[in-house]
Tab-separated table of C-alpha atoms in Angstrom:
chain	number	residue	atom	x	y	z
O	1	MET	CA	18.656	-11.466	27.475
O	2	SER	CA	19.275	-10.995	24.013
O	3	ALA	CA	17.374	-11.171	21.098
O	4	SER	CA	19.422	-14.780	20.420
O	5	ALA	CA	17.901	-15.944	23.780
O	6	PRO	CA	13.752	-14.706	23.599
O	7	ALA	CA	11.829	-15.329	26.666
O	8	ALA	CA	9.578	-17.970	27.214
O	9	SER	CA	5.369	-18.134	25.653
O	10	PRO	CA	3.014	-20.128	26.950
O	11	TRP	CA	1.251	-19.883	23.636
O	12	LEU	CA	4.519	-21.828	22.044
O	13	SER	CA	7.022	-24.440	23.348
O	14	PRO	CA	10.140	-23.462	23.982
O	15	GLU	CA	11.569	-24.564	20.776
O	16	LEU	CA	9.392	-22.729	18.569
O	17	VAL	CA	10.245	-19.578	19.918
O	18	GLU	CA	13.802	-20.083	19.147
O	19	ASP	CA	12.336	-21.321	15.293
O	20	VAL	CA	9.570	-18.214	15.366
O	21	SER	CA	12.611	-15.696	16.634
O	22	ARG	CA	14.508	-16.283	14.302
O	23	MET	CA	12.414	-15.894	11.355
O	24	ILE	CA	11.955	-12.352	12.705
O	25	ARG	CA	14.345	-10.355	11.000
O	26	THR	CA	16.013	-7.381	13.342
O	27	VAL	CA	16.666	-4.207	10.965
O	28	PRO	CA	19.332	-1.799	12.621
O	29	ASP	CA	18.338	2.058	12.739
O	30	PHE	CA	15.264	1.881	11.030
O	31	PRO	CA	12.642	3.578	10.863
O	32	ARG	CA	15.608	6.048	12.682
O	33	PRO	CA	18.736	6.073	13.829
O	34	GLY	CA	19.020	3.851	17.153
O	35	ILE	CA	15.715	1.630	16.673
O	36	GLN	CA	16.069	-2.527	16.317
O	37	PHE	CA	13.308	-2.882	14.474
O	38	ARG	CA	11.715	-6.160	14.925
O	39	ASP	CA	10.399	-7.383	10.790
O	40	ILE	CA	7.806	-10.470	10.692
O	41	THR	CA	7.875	-10.289	7.041
O	42	THR	CA	10.370	-12.715	6.974
O	43	LEU	CA	8.387	-14.399	8.974
O	44	LEU	CA	5.465	-14.640	6.579
O	45	GLN	CA	7.891	-15.769	4.059
O	46	ASP	CA	8.449	-19.124	6.199
O	47	PRO	CA	4.768	-20.851	5.468
O	48	THR	CA	5.742	-22.934	9.005
O	49	GLY	CA	6.765	-20.653	10.962
O	50	PHE	CA	3.648	-18.277	9.829
O	51	SER	CA	1.563	-21.493	10.245
O	52	HIS	CA	2.645	-22.201	14.053
O	53	VAL	CA	2.164	-18.315	14.937
O	54	ILE	CA	-1.333	-18.656	13.788
O	55	ASP	CA	-2.105	-21.682	15.639
O	56	ALA	CA	-0.748	-20.424	18.449
O	57	PHE	CA	-2.969	-17.112	17.570
O	58	CYS	CA	-5.994	-19.290	17.054
O	59	ARG	CA	-5.566	-20.797	20.735
O	60	MET	CA	-5.114	-17.324	22.717
O	61	ILE	CA	-8.331	-16.322	21.122
O	62	THR	CA	-10.196	-19.088	21.850
O	63	SER	CA	-9.058	-19.007	25.139
O	64	ALA	CA	-10.095	-15.627	25.800
O	65	GLY	CA	-13.683	-16.676	24.629
O	66	ALA	CA	-14.334	-14.146	21.463
O	67	ASN	CA	-16.125	-13.378	18.849
O	68	ALA	CA	-14.956	-11.412	17.187
O	69	VAL	CA	-10.787	-10.403	15.892
O	70	ALA	CA	-10.229	-7.148	14.872
O	71	GLY	CA	-6.459	-6.193	13.743
O	72	VAL	CA	-4.599	-3.363	13.480
O	73	GLU	CA	-3.105	-1.737	10.512
O	74	SER	CA	-1.265	-3.046	8.386
O	75	ARG	CA	0.867	-5.748	10.392
O	76	GLY	CA	-2.082	-6.922	12.036
O	77	PHE	CA	-4.366	-7.270	9.197
O	78	LEU	CA	-1.741	-10.568	8.399
O	79	ILE	CA	-2.480	-11.931	11.741
O	80	ALA	CA	-5.941	-11.323	12.258
O	81	ALA	CA	-7.382	-12.349	8.734
O	82	PRO	CA	-5.718	-15.842	8.896
O	83	VAL	CA	-7.370	-16.036	12.652
O	84	ALA	CA	-10.402	-14.860	11.718
O	85	TYR	CA	-11.045	-17.698	9.054
O	86	ALA	CA	-9.623	-20.338	10.845
O	87	LEU	CA	-11.857	-19.591	14.031
O	88	LYS	CA	-15.002	-18.691	11.710
O	89	LEU	CA	-14.988	-15.399	13.466
O	90	PRO	CA	-15.618	-11.667	11.812
O	91	ILE	CA	-12.859	-9.618	11.601
O	92	ILE	CA	-12.904	-5.546	12.713
O	93	LEU	CA	-10.283	-3.368	10.797
O	94	VAL	CA	-8.468	-0.662	12.661
O	95	ARG	CA	-7.367	1.993	10.422
O	96	LYS	CA	-5.010	4.415	10.067
O	97	GLN	CA	-6.635	7.948	9.550
O	98	ASN	CA	-8.782	8.212	6.415
O	99	LYS	CA	-8.699	4.583	5.131
O	100	LEU	CA	-12.450	3.665	5.503
O	101	PRO	CA	-14.849	4.902	3.901
O	102	GLY	CA	-18.335	4.241	5.830
O	103	GLU	CA	-19.249	6.760	8.902
O	104	LYS	CA	-16.472	6.048	11.836
O	105	VAL	CA	-15.002	6.872	15.273
O	106	GLY	CA	-10.980	8.105	15.397
O	107	LEU	CA	-8.764	8.204	18.453
O	108	ASP	CA	-5.346	10.471	18.450
O	109	PHE	CA	-2.454	8.797	20.517
O	110	LYS	CA	1.357	8.920	21.509
O	111	LEU	CA	3.710	6.752	19.638
O	112	GLU	CA	7.125	5.838	20.523
O	113	TYR	CA	8.819	8.616	17.874
O	114	GLY	CA	5.847	10.719	17.453
O	115	LYS	CA	1.727	10.367	17.128
O	116	ASP	CA	-1.124	9.446	14.553
O	117	ARG	CA	-4.320	8.231	14.242
O	118	LEU	CA	-6.683	5.374	14.573
O	119	GLU	CA	-10.201	4.541	12.979
O	120	ILE	CA	-13.159	2.300	13.076
O	121	HIS	CA	-16.224	1.879	11.627
O	122	LYS	CA	-19.211	2.807	13.663
O	123	ASP	CA	-21.164	-0.720	12.730
O	124	SER	CA	-18.008	-3.209	12.953
O	125	ILE	CA	-18.643	-4.614	15.941
O	126	PRO	CA	-20.790	-7.548	16.333
O	127	GLN	CA	-24.137	-7.267	18.524
O	128	ASP	CA	-22.606	-8.378	21.999
O	129	GLY	CA	-19.113	-8.051	20.534
O	130	LYS	CA	-16.174	-9.788	22.722
O	131	VAL	CA	-13.226	-8.403	20.642
O	132	PHE	CA	-10.046	-9.882	20.712
O	133	ILE	CA	-7.163	-7.567	18.777
O	134	VAL	CA	-4.596	-8.270	17.058
O	135	ASP	CA	-0.950	-6.629	16.592
O	136	ASP	CA	2.345	-7.453	15.107
O	137	LEU	CA	4.456	-5.619	17.689
O	138	LEU	CA	3.722	-4.345	21.238
O	139	ALA	CA	6.672	-1.467	22.194
O	140	THR	CA	5.481	1.404	24.351
O	141	GLY	CA	1.834	0.590	24.128
O	142	GLY	CA	0.174	3.613	22.374
O	143	THR	CA	-1.283	1.790	19.504
O	144	LEU	CA	-2.758	-1.254	21.347
O	145	GLU	CA	-4.563	0.778	24.107
O	146	ALA	CA	-5.800	3.270	21.513
O	147	ALA	CA	-7.296	0.311	19.453
O	148	CYS	CA	-8.542	-1.286	22.655
O	149	GLN	CA	-10.386	2.509	23.355
O	150	LEU	CA	-11.585	2.682	19.736
O	151	VAL	CA	-13.373	-0.786	20.322
O	152	GLU	CA	-14.874	0.351	23.570
O	153	MET	CA	-16.281	3.360	22.011
O	154	VAL	CA	-17.967	1.683	19.661
O	155	GLY	CA	-19.710	-0.970	21.799
O	156	GLY	CA	-17.557	-4.000	21.827
O	157	THR	CA	-15.794	-5.671	25.046
O	158	VAL	CA	-12.203	-6.208	24.832
O	159	VAL	CA	-11.501	-9.622	25.859
O	160	GLY	CA	-7.533	-9.530	24.822
O	161	THR	CA	-4.721	-8.375	22.744
O	162	GLY	CA	-1.669	-9.972	21.050
O	163	CYS	CA	1.059	-9.409	19.667
O	164	VAL	CA	3.626	-11.255	17.889
O	165	VAL	CA	6.874	-9.344	19.602
O	166	GLU	CA	7.197	-7.176	22.693
O	167	LEU	CA	9.764	-5.424	23.405
O	168	PRO	CA	9.276	-5.512	27.501
O	169	GLU	CA	12.170	-2.775	28.262
O	170	LEU	CA	9.725	0.161	26.723
O	171	ASN	CA	6.953	-1.270	28.941
O	172	GLY	CA	3.924	-1.412	26.685
O	173	ARG	CA	1.856	-4.078	28.367
O	174	ASN	CA	1.549	-1.364	31.520
O	175	LYS	CA	-0.123	1.585	29.489
O	176	VAL	CA	-2.680	-1.320	27.929
O	177	LYS	CA	-5.903	-1.726	30.580
O	178	HIS	CA	-6.533	-5.402	29.281
O	179	ASP	CA	-5.068	-8.636	28.646
O	180	VAL	CA	-1.728	-8.616	27.058
O	181	HIS	CA	-0.375	-12.145	24.825
O	182	THR	CA	2.621	-12.270	23.035
O	183	LEU	CA	4.920	-15.006	21.331
O	184	ILE	CA	8.121	-13.463	21.262
O	185	GLN	CA	9.661	-11.193	23.657
O	186	TYR	CA	12.772	-9.620	23.150
O	187	GLN	CA	14.822	-7.906	26.097
O	188	GLY	CA	17.333	-5.294	25.380
O	189	GLU	CA	18.963	-4.333	22.218
């Protein structure tokens, strides 16, 4: 299966999977040679496509029983914020190192092409926080799993995770110890 024939999603109809996948630009050799970067900025520029994505995430998060939404820097914020607004839920920011001003907890992790660090405010989780974590892309799973661990480190319960795009050949969902939901899966390439 190629990018022109993405896998089905329980959160979007087959027609919408096709439509939304066409709105995601593939940038070859970015950020390094051999990488096929799935760029959601072209999806964000299409109000109809973006609204279908937000609606799907609203259904996903409601189904999980979340009472808070966490967005992973930075494109995860672009999905988490409108979803949190639509569902009237608090939003939690999972940020890169030294971006949060308050007391925070951090975690180092490996990326598909390097390593990084994420941080979260110690006081960001609501009481009895059932948190759904959102990001744009699931590749090797390191970023998403680090976000899950951070939410748990500050007292939250992760009730699910969701990404717009998944690259299943990298087996990222196997690294994440919580339910993983995705809208578009690109096989191969």
